[in-house]
Amino acid sequence: MAKSIQMNELTLGVCYYPEHWPEELWEDDFRRMREMNISVIRMAEFAWAMLEPEEGRFDFRFFRRVMDLAHQYGLKVILGTPTATPPAWLTHKYPEVLNANVEGVLYRHGMRRHYNYSSPKYRELCARIVRNMVEAYKEHPSVIGWQIDNELNCETNEFYSEADHIAFRAWLQERYGSLNNLNHAWGTVFWSQTYTDWEQVYLTRPMVNHSPNPHLALDEKRFISANTFSFAKIQADIIRELSPQHWVTTNGTFGHLDNHELTDELLDFFSYDSYPQFSTIFPSSDENPLGDRAWSMNLSNVRSMSPNFCIMEQQAGPGGWVDRIEMGSPRPGQIRLWSYQSVLHGTDLLVYFRWRTATFGTEIYWHGINDYHNRPNRRVREVAQVGEEFAKIGSFIAGTAYQAEVAIMQDYDNVWDGELDKWHGPLQRQSVRSWYKQLQYQHIPTDLITLGTKTKLEALLQYKVIVYPHPAIMTDETATLMTQYVEHGGKLVFGARTGYKDTYGQCYMQPFPGPVAGLCGITVEDFTLIKGTIGASELHWEGSRLPSGTKAVGFNEVLSVESPDVEVVAAYATEYYKGQPALTRRAVGQGKVWYYGAAFSEPVVDALIDEMELTSPAADWLDAPAEVEVGIRSANGSSFLFVLNYSGEQVTLTLKKSTVDLLTGAELDGTIEMPAYGVMVMKILTP
Ligand code: GAL
């Protein structure tokens, strides 16, 4: 069951680090926050050395003073547990708590997240600081909730300390029962990797060519996820035991962690840290990149854990570390635009990072709302505007949820297996990007969902279309669920490399696509990676809007029709498999299934959008150019249409029905000019 934050109105907060500032500043800071309609602060998540300056000596006075003052100003407080930054005394005395790189070299004090989750000593010391901290602050009237640690698996999501190797062995013993089973699951007879004693088993260590056993590599990621979960659970259990009146969350979506399970089992809702500018600072091979708008895909993933969630850190200025991460300044309007990007996708509590830029440390260029000098600047004015607007629209919007009829589906096993496996991982990244992008440009709201062992048919049936691009690992249970989805009326799309691996990442001795060959009514007769000797074949797709010369990228599978009711939609037009089927369609029950033997490129996605007769749910309300994102939040018969202009140019919208911009109160009808980086929120009627 999806778990959402419960807010009565859209609420603004800010990350505050009182330990970075002279105490004389606090009061002025809090007064100005209230003037900007900021009513929540998040703090203490890195303050272990202040809360426990020496082993076993706790001092909670400093933050109590801050909280007393915050309370006077009507500010609510989210407290972070400080376990992402063990103090120097701790790692010096107990070096076994440190994480190590794959060579076994320990990460030392001086940065953050340099610990491992496995060391019994670290778990004990974390449990103790958390227990003492919760005891100390649980009655404080300002506290509303707790954040566990900070960004689990950020900075690194690999763990190779001694304690981790030991914990991995224990996890494997539990999972496989015997070494014999483990040897089978990992196919260790290959290259004489057979284990004869558990002590011989390790997480990845330095290997020739850095090539670990692929089945071990998959289990390593599953182990890291389970281990991170059990580390977080210690804290969640303590907070729930001592402070049941408060909510529990954690922030960030980082690798090798099943955040869905974490949310379902441990949290009240998920929180995310949104820095859209990250998607603009790395070179992209895309001709038509989504840029900062690509961040909507990350937010869509967060929504699949919590339809309404908290943004624990929202970008409030250019980001920068002293030695890495260089960003230009957000242009005027972009901080506000990105705030509404988060709101559109489901945030009801939006906390900016951070109140004021730090004057010391690694993050002196990670800009907060305020500059070092503390005078009003344009970022302060922009956030104040968001504050004013939240006061106007916040009570209507809170609790409404993003609406989508299309879902792109993924699952952790395939994502993790695909990190190492070059024969399907890259296809997944290419295809998910193409689908999300083209659906965005055509204003078709899309969810990004994660299939898990607990996913029920009902959850899938809320979507008209599910794209499950390259599920290489496919169990019989998943195949059954997919078949039921189609039989009940769903439209399902698969791409190349579907269904050829089992749950250990071993290949089935069956024609592809293995467990869903029957559903799709095809098998793969021949196939090639697009590399070296073979260039991607062109596609022939009669009656589609595919530009001539469009290629089937990434991988080409030559399909063989096995069932008389299969229709060949498109064929390969060049290469030695010219004329053979590339894309098929089959009606099954009340639904349809498509199988495409390649990775999805943008033109192919556009043609498939037509083929599946997908249209924008906003089409009755407006015509908008591709530069804007269009989405709808609804609940209980109220619907709100968000239009976000990511471009630096004014754009023209044509409204087909008159309505009101709730942010300005302006009547909207006919042709509307929307400014660069503009935002509009309109109340609309939906069927
Ligand atoms: C986040 C982190 C914050 C801060 C911010 C800017 O990942 O949670 O503590 O470091 O990035 O770098």
XYZ file of C-alpha atoms and ligand atoms in Angstrom:
699
model
C 0.000 0.000 0.000
C 1.322 3.407 -0.959
C 2.118 5.577 2.011
C 1.656 9.312 1.735
C 2.528 12.278 3.884
C -0.640 13.759 5.390
C -0.689 17.539 5.090
C -3.664 19.884 5.145
C -1.849 22.477 3.098
C 1.237 22.803 0.959
C 3.930 23.629 3.479
C 7.342 25.232 3.102
C 10.367 24.383 5.166
C 14.112 24.916 5.106
C 17.194 22.981 6.198
C 18.841 24.873 9.014
C 22.248 24.305 10.568
C 22.308 26.364 13.792
C 25.705 24.857 14.594
C 27.138 26.777 11.612
C 26.065 30.220 12.858
C 26.543 32.547 15.806
C 23.615 32.159 18.176
C 22.774 35.873 17.762
C 21.606 35.164 14.215
C 19.002 32.532 15.038
C 16.225 34.862 16.062
C 16.532 37.057 12.976
C 16.668 33.928 10.819
C 13.475 32.545 12.344
C 11.660 35.864 12.065
C 12.549 36.139 8.386
C 11.562 32.537 7.744
C 8.093 33.228 9.096
C 7.841 36.323 6.891
C 8.454 34.037 3.904
C 5.768 31.570 5.033
C 8.398 28.990 5.986
C 7.027 27.025 8.909
C 9.278 23.956 9.207
C 13.006 23.508 9.759
C 15.008 20.320 9.373
C 18.164 20.026 11.451
C 20.723 18.010 13.429
C 21.309 15.297 10.837
C 25.073 15.805 10.891
C 25.527 16.861 14.520
C 26.662 13.672 16.252
C 29.903 15.268 17.504
C 27.847 17.931 19.296
C 25.232 15.561 20.692
C 27.783 13.034 21.972
C 31.074 14.916 22.243
C 32.746 11.955 23.962
C 31.782 8.340 24.037
C 28.775 7.947 26.301
C 28.548 11.666 27.258
C 25.452 13.192 25.730
C 24.606 16.862 25.536
C 21.253 17.859 24.136
C 21.205 21.466 25.385
C 22.289 23.221 22.203
C 19.511 21.917 19.970
C 16.988 22.294 22.780
C 17.772 26.027 22.841
C 17.283 26.158 19.093
C 14.016 24.257 19.342
C 12.709 26.462 22.152
C 13.329 29.525 20.007
C 11.894 27.867 16.911
C 8.805 27.038 18.915
C 8.438 30.676 19.990
C 8.385 31.580 16.320
C 5.841 28.893 15.511
C 8.326 26.797 13.545
C 7.981 23.018 13.500
C 11.087 20.835 13.556
C 12.138 17.698 11.670
C 15.073 16.049 13.407
C 17.601 13.989 11.500
C 19.388 11.170 13.303
C 23.105 11.987 13.008
C 24.395 8.584 11.944
C 25.694 9.664 8.521
C 28.593 11.429 10.250
C 30.281 9.409 13.005
C 32.560 11.628 15.112
C 36.355 11.364 15.063
C 36.493 9.796 18.533
C 34.291 6.988 17.282
C 36.096 5.979 14.115
C 39.467 6.459 15.815
C 38.607 4.100 18.637
C 36.579 1.620 16.541
C 38.094 1.532 13.046
C 36.041 -1.593 12.307
C 33.033 0.691 11.719
C 34.675 2.221 8.634
C 33.655 1.319 5.110
C 36.302 0.185 2.620
C 36.701 0.347 -1.121
C 36.866 -2.775 -3.252
C 40.613 -3.024 -2.571
C 39.837 -3.139 1.132
C 41.322 0.312 1.801
C 39.424 1.997 4.622
C 37.653 5.325 4.097
C 38.877 7.606 6.867
C 37.427 10.421 8.908
C 37.101 13.790 7.168
C 34.173 13.390 4.792
C 30.830 11.752 5.562
C 29.162 8.371 5.058
C 32.523 6.672 5.706
C 30.965 3.926 7.852
C 29.579 0.483 7.106
C 26.160 -0.847 8.085
C 27.445 -4.238 9.200
C 29.727 -3.571 12.136
C 27.963 -4.673 15.347
C 29.801 -1.850 17.145
C 28.473 0.785 14.752
C 24.962 -0.563 15.021
C 25.240 -0.477 18.813
C 26.561 3.092 18.899
C 23.949 4.274 16.387
C 21.159 2.681 18.378
C 22.463 4.402 21.502
C 22.719 7.916 20.077
C 19.303 7.561 18.442
C 17.702 6.264 21.642
C 19.190 9.086 23.689
C 18.317 11.712 21.131
C 14.710 10.597 20.791
C 14.355 10.450 24.596
C 15.757 13.961 24.861
C 13.528 15.610 22.254
C 10.407 13.504 21.872
C 8.315 15.704 24.179
C 9.412 18.964 22.619
C 6.308 20.641 21.196
C 8.087 21.750 18.020
C 8.973 18.250 16.804
C 6.818 16.759 14.033
C 8.910 13.933 12.678
C 12.207 12.151 12.253
C 14.508 11.577 9.328
C 16.627 8.412 9.635
C 20.309 9.015 8.828
C 20.809 11.127 5.689
C 20.613 9.844 2.135
C 21.282 6.160 2.736
C 23.763 4.934 0.104
C 24.643 8.418 -1.139
C 28.375 9.118 -1.759
C 28.918 5.364 -2.124
C 26.607 2.384 -2.380
C 29.339 -0.231 -2.177
C 30.604 -1.767 1.041
C 33.712 -3.893 1.332
C 34.859 -3.739 4.958
C 35.652 -6.877 6.951
C 32.305 -6.588 8.708
C 30.532 -6.508 5.339
C 32.173 -9.698 4.097
C 31.099 -11.403 7.329
C 27.540 -10.089 7.089
C 27.355 -11.115 3.412
C 28.238 -14.687 4.345
C 25.545 -14.774 7.011
C 23.005 -13.377 4.540
C 23.957 -16.007 1.961
C 23.717 -18.828 4.504
C 20.208 -17.698 5.324
C 19.284 -17.393 1.654
C 20.814 -20.587 0.306
C 21.048 -22.887 3.299
C 23.983 -24.799 1.892
C 27.155 -24.170 -0.043
C 25.910 -26.610 -2.623
C 22.905 -24.384 -3.337
C 25.134 -21.323 -3.446
C 27.497 -23.001 -5.898
C 24.547 -23.807 -8.146
C 23.018 -20.353 -7.914
C 26.312 -18.731 -8.856
C 27.301 -21.310 -11.453
C 30.673 -21.675 -9.762
C 31.592 -24.777 -11.731
C 32.462 -22.254 -14.438
C 36.197 -21.450 -14.180
C 36.583 -23.608 -11.082
C 35.089 -21.017 -8.774
C 33.527 -23.722 -6.573
C 33.481 -22.923 -2.831
C 34.181 -25.651 -0.323
C 33.993 -23.537 2.832
C 31.919 -20.447 3.664
C 35.101 -18.652 4.710
C 36.150 -18.630 1.045
C 33.134 -16.510 0.092
C 33.583 -12.729 -0.159
C 31.881 -9.713 -1.626
C 33.647 -8.488 -4.749
C 37.378 -8.057 -4.253
C 39.973 -6.907 -6.763
C 39.672 -9.221 -9.773
C 41.498 -9.593 -13.018
C 39.836 -7.156 -15.414
C 37.448 -6.126 -12.592
C 35.040 -8.840 -13.723
C 33.260 -10.491 -10.824
C 31.036 -13.548 -11.107
C 27.802 -11.932 -12.418
C 25.503 -13.952 -10.156
C 27.546 -12.960 -7.125
C 27.434 -9.341 -8.310
C 23.624 -9.477 -8.395
C 23.432 -11.015 -4.937
C 25.893 -8.416 -3.672
C 23.419 -5.676 -4.558
C 20.535 -7.558 -2.991
C 22.634 -7.979 0.133
C 23.540 -4.277 0.292
C 19.862 -3.421 0.016
C 18.857 -5.864 2.752
C 21.705 -4.686 4.958
C 20.829 -1.015 4.514
C 17.249 -1.884 5.360
C 18.203 -3.678 8.553
C 20.455 -0.760 9.577
C 17.570 1.691 9.070
C 15.172 -0.625 10.873
C 17.145 -0.384 14.101
C 16.512 3.355 14.122
C 12.911 3.184 12.919
C 12.072 0.697 15.683
C 13.587 2.911 18.373
C 11.762 6.015 17.173
C 8.450 4.166 16.955
C 8.918 2.673 20.411
C 9.773 5.956 22.130
C 7.942 8.500 20.028
C 4.923 6.913 18.361
C 3.258 10.306 17.893
C 5.852 11.370 15.285
C 6.288 10.310 11.712
C 9.408 8.563 10.435
C 10.945 9.104 7.011
C 14.275 9.122 5.221
C 15.501 11.047 2.192
C 16.975 10.320 -1.220
C 16.837 7.533 -3.783
C 20.278 6.041 -4.102
C 21.533 2.816 -5.599
C 21.424 -0.690 -4.177
C 18.477 -0.014 -1.926
C 14.904 -1.173 -2.349
C 13.295 2.094 -1.324
C 9.850 0.649 -1.955
C 10.324 -2.047 0.641
C 11.890 0.498 2.983
C 8.841 2.742 2.670
C 6.318 -0.085 2.935
C 7.911 -1.678 5.966
C 9.594 1.093 7.934
C 8.480 4.587 7.001
C 5.352 6.703 7.134
C 6.243 8.150 3.732
C 9.288 8.628 1.556
C 11.214 11.896 1.189
C 13.375 13.025 -1.688
C 16.124 15.569 -2.293
C 15.441 17.408 -5.526
C 18.302 19.080 -7.387
C 17.063 19.321 -11.002
C 20.197 21.096 -12.134
C 22.159 17.859 -11.800
C 20.494 16.715 -15.012
C 22.013 19.652 -16.889
C 25.671 19.620 -15.875
C 26.762 16.329 -17.399
C 27.280 16.070 -21.145
C 24.396 14.340 -22.892
C 24.440 12.571 -26.233
C 20.758 13.405 -26.602
C 19.893 15.679 -29.492
C 16.789 16.859 -27.749
C 17.521 16.522 -24.036
C 14.899 16.964 -21.350
C 17.380 18.943 -19.251
C 16.129 19.983 -15.821
C 12.776 18.527 -16.791
C 14.336 15.051 -16.753
C 14.126 15.400 -12.989
C 10.388 14.809 -13.300
C 11.276 11.178 -13.982
C 13.033 10.919 -10.611
C 10.038 12.532 -8.955
C 7.782 10.020 -10.723
C 9.798 7.246 -9.135
C 9.411 8.840 -5.694
C 5.672 9.024 -6.296
C 5.573 5.255 -6.729
C 6.641 4.947 -3.083
C 4.552 7.792 -1.730
C 1.976 9.522 -3.955
C 2.282 12.501 -1.633
C 5.759 12.924 -0.280
C 8.163 15.352 1.331
C 10.974 17.079 -0.509
C 13.521 17.178 2.272
C 15.954 19.238 0.195
C 14.803 21.407 -2.699
C 17.433 23.218 -4.726
C 17.541 26.864 -3.667
C 20.543 28.122 -5.620
C 23.531 26.892 -7.590
C 25.091 23.770 -6.147
C 28.802 23.323 -5.766
C 31.397 21.564 -3.744
C 34.872 22.996 -3.465
C 36.378 20.151 -5.450
C 33.505 18.827 -7.598
C 29.986 19.663 -8.793
C 30.006 22.991 -10.598
C 26.693 24.632 -11.456
C 25.710 27.912 -12.996
C 23.172 29.968 -11.130
C 19.522 29.036 -11.624
C 18.060 31.751 -13.835
C 15.447 34.034 -12.309
C 12.277 31.953 -12.016
C 13.900 28.536 -12.073
C 13.953 27.975 -8.300
C 10.216 28.651 -8.295
C 9.692 26.489 -11.405
C 11.559 23.546 -9.843
C 9.553 23.980 -6.642
C 6.344 23.560 -8.641
C 7.862 20.639 -10.530
C 8.057 18.944 -7.117
C 4.541 20.044 -6.237
C 3.062 18.786 -9.503
C 4.601 15.385 -8.924
C 3.173 15.064 -5.437
C 5.124 16.913 -2.787
C 3.033 18.500 -0.044
C 5.914 19.482 2.252
C 8.768 21.209 0.456
C 11.942 21.933 2.421
C 14.627 24.048 0.750
C 18.313 23.253 1.039
C 19.459 25.411 2.783
C 18.690 28.646 4.617
C 22.127 30.226 4.125
C 25.244 29.133 2.268
C 27.889 27.668 4.611
C 30.955 29.832 5.106
C 33.212 26.854 5.816
C 33.561 23.246 4.789
C 33.198 21.328 1.546
C 29.917 22.982 0.612
C 30.846 26.684 0.671
C 29.518 26.891 -2.913
C 26.301 24.968 -2.318
C 24.135 28.018 -2.253
C 21.302 28.418 0.177
C 18.462 30.888 -0.102
C 20.563 33.524 1.672
C 24.105 34.497 0.765
C 26.896 34.756 3.320
C 26.149 38.480 3.710
C 22.550 37.788 4.641
C 21.070 40.671 2.687
C 17.936 40.084 0.633
C 18.829 38.665 -2.797
C 16.772 37.384 -5.701
C 16.662 33.855 -4.302
C 15.121 35.152 -1.085
C 12.528 37.067 -3.122
C 11.725 34.049 -5.274
C 11.219 31.748 -2.298
C 9.093 34.427 -0.619
C 6.913 34.441 -3.729
C 6.494 30.661 -3.498
C 5.603 31.156 0.173
C 2.892 33.659 -0.729
C 1.528 31.389 -3.430
C 1.464 28.348 -1.153
C -0.624 30.388 1.274
C -3.118 31.004 -1.550
C -3.401 27.568 -3.137
C -1.963 25.237 -0.497
C -5.185 24.040 1.067
C -6.694 23.034 -2.299
C -3.662 21.207 -3.598
C -2.481 19.268 -0.534
C -3.685 15.680 -0.581
C -4.454 15.639 -4.299
C -2.424 13.157 -6.311
C -0.767 13.091 -9.721
C -2.828 11.315 -12.356
C -1.336 8.982 -14.952
C -2.750 6.276 -17.185
C 0.587 5.186 -18.562
C 3.349 3.529 -16.570
C 6.929 2.665 -17.349
C 7.774 -0.334 -15.212
C 11.065 -1.548 -13.814
C 12.209 -3.834 -11.031
C 15.236 -3.816 -8.769
C 16.631 -7.186 -9.884
C 16.884 -6.096 -13.497
C 18.237 -2.660 -12.648
C 20.926 -4.209 -10.432
C 21.759 -7.028 -12.848
C 21.914 -4.486 -15.656
C 24.589 -2.459 -13.866
C 27.109 -5.155 -14.690
C 25.477 -6.820 -17.686
C 26.235 -4.807 -20.817
C 23.842 -6.958 -22.849
C 20.703 -5.522 -21.291
C 21.474 -2.724 -18.785
C 22.250 -0.043 -21.391
C 19.098 -0.914 -23.357
C 17.000 -0.258 -20.284
C 18.474 3.189 -19.725
C 18.013 4.139 -23.387
C 14.418 2.899 -23.537
C 13.184 4.372 -20.270
C 14.614 7.741 -21.272
C 13.008 7.636 -24.725
C 9.600 6.683 -23.393
C 9.577 9.191 -20.563
C 10.758 11.946 -22.848
C 8.348 11.457 -25.709
C 5.403 11.029 -23.347
C 6.480 14.279 -21.656
C 6.678 16.116 -24.961
C 3.210 14.880 -25.895
C 1.813 15.903 -22.480
C 0.880 12.381 -21.502
C 1.482 12.070 -17.748
C 3.425 8.946 -16.871
C 4.192 7.023 -13.722
C 7.439 5.187 -13.177
C 6.524 2.080 -11.246
C 8.480 -0.732 -9.680
C 7.331 -4.305 -9.851
C 7.958 -6.204 -6.641
C 6.982 -9.559 -5.248
C 4.031 -7.910 -3.514
C 2.689 -6.071 -6.569
C -0.963 -6.937 -7.136
C -2.905 -7.093 -10.375
C -5.262 -4.315 -9.170
C -2.328 -1.926 -8.862
C -1.366 -2.600 -12.475
C -4.901 -2.389 -13.792
C -5.121 1.307 -12.960
C -2.919 1.841 -16.032
C -4.169 1.629 -19.590
C -0.634 1.058 -20.797
C 2.419 -0.456 -19.140
C 5.799 -0.370 -20.829
C 8.153 -2.960 -19.341
C 11.075 -2.387 -21.668
C 13.723 -5.058 -21.063
C 12.966 -7.401 -18.157
C 15.805 -9.826 -18.821
C 15.162 -11.529 -15.487
C 11.624 -12.856 -15.647
C 10.084 -15.411 -13.330
C 7.023 -17.519 -14.068
C 5.118 -15.560 -11.404
C 5.848 -12.284 -13.174
C 4.861 -13.797 -16.513
C 1.539 -14.902 -15.011
C 0.888 -11.428 -13.620
C 1.706 -9.855 -16.984
C -0.649 -12.260 -18.735
C -3.455 -11.437 -16.313
C -2.867 -7.729 -16.827
C -3.326 -8.114 -20.591
C -6.279 -10.477 -20.279
C -8.019 -7.885 -18.104
C -7.646 -5.201 -20.739
C -4.144 -3.832 -20.242
C -1.881 -2.816 -23.093
C 1.609 -4.126 -22.454
C 4.831 -3.395 -24.308
C 8.057 -5.401 -24.108
C 11.375 -4.729 -25.802
C 14.409 -6.838 -26.687
C 16.091 -9.162 -24.191
C 12.889 -9.887 -22.318
C 12.633 -13.091 -20.349
C 15.966 -14.850 -20.908
C 17.263 -14.976 -17.320
C 16.089 -16.589 -14.119
C 16.143 -15.066 -10.668
C 19.872 -15.850 -10.205
C 20.679 -14.137 -13.466
C 21.319 -17.481 -15.207
C 20.010 -17.982 -18.743
C 17.024 -20.217 -19.422
C 17.490 -23.040 -21.916
C 14.391 -21.847 -23.776
C 13.751 -19.656 -26.784
C 13.459 -15.962 -25.873
C 11.335 -14.365 -24.452
C 11.106 -17.387 -22.163
C 8.164 -17.210 -19.775
C 6.287 -14.607 -21.867
C 6.836 -16.221 -25.278
C 3.349 -17.728 -25.004
C 1.761 -14.420 -24.075
C 3.435 -12.572 -26.947
C 2.901 -15.429 -29.408
C 6.440 -15.121 -30.751
C 9.917 -16.459 -30.234
C 13.253 -14.921 -31.102
C 14.781 -16.783 -33.989
C 18.041 -14.888 -34.317
C 19.525 -11.856 -32.627
C 22.430 -9.486 -32.555
C 23.829 -6.783 -30.371
C 24.241 -3.652 -32.471
C 27.977 -3.363 -32.380
C 30.981 -4.045 -34.552
C 30.004 -6.167 -37.542
C 26.337 -5.225 -37.419
C 24.810 -1.775 -37.780
C 21.223 -1.241 -36.629
C 18.694 -2.269 -39.224
C 16.231 0.237 -40.623
C 12.576 -0.315 -39.884
C 9.691 -0.653 -42.254
C 6.446 0.335 -40.551
C 3.631 0.824 -43.021
C 1.204 3.620 -42.200
C 3.163 4.998 -39.229
C 4.716 8.419 -38.862
C 8.162 6.884 -38.504
C 10.617 9.048 -40.463
C 12.153 7.056 -43.298
C 15.502 5.548 -42.383
C 14.580 5.178 -38.679
C 16.700 2.439 -37.167
C 16.006 -0.285 -34.627
C 18.695 0.618 -32.093
C 20.679 -1.218 -29.441
C 19.837 -4.825 -30.189
C 18.004 -6.532 -33.040
C 15.968 -9.640 -32.421
C 14.498 -11.397 -35.419
C 11.030 -12.465 -34.370
C 9.304 -15.630 -35.385
C 5.527 -15.654 -35.244
C 4.315 -18.681 -33.295
C 0.620 -17.963 -33.020
C -1.830 -17.263 -35.887
C -3.356 -14.264 -34.100
C -0.067 -12.352 -33.991
C 0.113 -9.322 -36.285
C 3.431 -8.084 -37.565
C 3.384 -4.307 -37.109
C 6.876 -3.487 -38.368
C 9.685 -5.385 -40.044
C 13.432 -4.928 -40.430
C 14.242 -3.213 -43.718
C 17.996 -3.771 -44.043
C 20.673 -6.202 -42.802
C 20.690 -9.949 -43.330
C 17.310 -10.221 -41.578
C 15.614 -7.751 -43.934
C 11.889 -8.453 -44.199
C 11.700 -10.345 -40.901
C 9.359 -9.198 -38.079
C 10.685 -6.523 -35.702
C 7.508 -5.492 -33.868
C 4.450 -7.621 -33.236
C 1.046 -7.119 -31.673
C -1.282 -9.702 -30.252
C -4.755 -9.322 -28.778
C -5.138 -11.462 -25.661
C -8.366 -11.432 -23.670
C -9.469 -7.821 -23.473
C -5.997 -6.376 -23.921
C -3.037 -6.346 -26.231
C 0.649 -7.088 -26.015
C 3.417 -5.685 -28.217
C 6.877 -7.160 -28.573
C 9.606 -5.042 -30.110
C 12.931 -6.722 -30.808
C 15.112 -3.665 -30.143
C 15.648 -0.835 -27.667
C 13.150 2.028 -27.925
C 14.282 5.198 -29.657
C 12.306 8.435 -29.731
C 10.744 8.059 -33.207
C 9.715 4.484 -32.454
C 8.107 5.609 -29.191
C 6.204 8.354 -31.048
C 4.880 5.814 -33.531
C 3.903 3.449 -30.713
C 2.054 6.268 -28.917
C -0.085 6.564 -32.063
C -0.372 2.808 -32.427
C -1.746 2.572 -28.873
C -3.992 5.602 -29.414
C -2.616 7.465 -26.421
C -3.593 11.114 -26.070
C -3.055 13.840 -23.515
C -5.738 14.067 -20.815
C -5.279 17.846 -20.987
C -6.131 17.968 -24.702
C -9.677 19.194 -24.008
C -8.283 22.121 -22.047
C -5.343 23.413 -23.921
C -2.856 23.214 -26.739
C 0.642 23.667 -25.427
C 4.067 23.442 -27.038
C 6.416 20.576 -26.207
C 8.599 22.926 -24.107
C 6.093 22.885 -21.267
C 5.275 20.092 -18.879
C 1.580 19.496 -18.355
C 0.193 17.424 -15.495
C -2.854 17.046 -13.315
C -3.263 16.571 -9.562
C -6.734 15.429 -8.436
C -8.712 14.145 -5.495
C -12.369 13.945 -4.588
C -13.606 15.504 -7.778
C -11.177 18.454 -7.716
C -8.551 18.603 -10.423
C -5.710 21.045 -10.904
C -3.860 21.450 -14.155
C -0.209 22.464 -13.814
C 1.627 24.017 -16.741
C 5.378 24.471 -16.275
C 7.497 26.291 -18.826
C 11.061 24.960 -18.654
C 12.257 27.028 -21.596
C 14.008 30.357 -21.413
C 11.522 31.757 -23.949
C 7.989 32.968 -23.677
C 5.578 30.318 -25.016
C 2.023 30.509 -26.311
C -0.785 28.364 -24.953
C -4.238 28.104 -26.443
C -6.944 27.491 -23.909
C -10.008 25.727 -25.197
C -12.135 26.483 -22.140
C -11.971 29.489 -19.878
C -10.488 29.063 -16.441
C -8.521 30.939 -13.771
C -4.834 30.899 -12.910
C -4.983 30.213 -9.189
C -1.554 31.737 -8.579
C -2.457 35.175 -9.949
C -6.257 35.105 -10.008
C -6.135 36.025 -13.721
C -8.956 34.842 -16.002
C -7.541 32.650 -18.750
C -9.132 32.182 -22.123
C -7.997 31.840 -25.719
C -4.377 32.619 -26.437
C -2.123 33.101 -23.415
C 1.523 34.124 -23.374
C 3.431 32.317 -20.691
C 6.742 33.847 -19.561
C 10.069 32.002 -19.580
C 10.209 29.629 -16.580
C 6.566 30.449 -15.872
C 4.172 28.365 -13.800
C 0.384 28.153 -13.991
C -2.023 26.192 -11.836
C -5.658 26.042 -12.956
C -8.702 24.393 -11.515
C -10.321 22.221 -14.152
C -13.210 19.831 -14.412
C -12.319 16.258 -15.241
C -14.802 13.522 -16.021
C 22.532 16.329 -0.393
C 22.811 16.141 1.078
C 22.989 17.460 1.790
C 23.911 18.339 1.024
C 23.397 18.523 -0.372
C 24.286 19.390 -1.216
O 22.854 15.176 -1.095
O 21.780 15.438 1.720
O 23.504 17.226 3.078
O 25.184 17.770 1.038
O 23.294 17.283 -1.002
O 25.497 18.773 -1.536
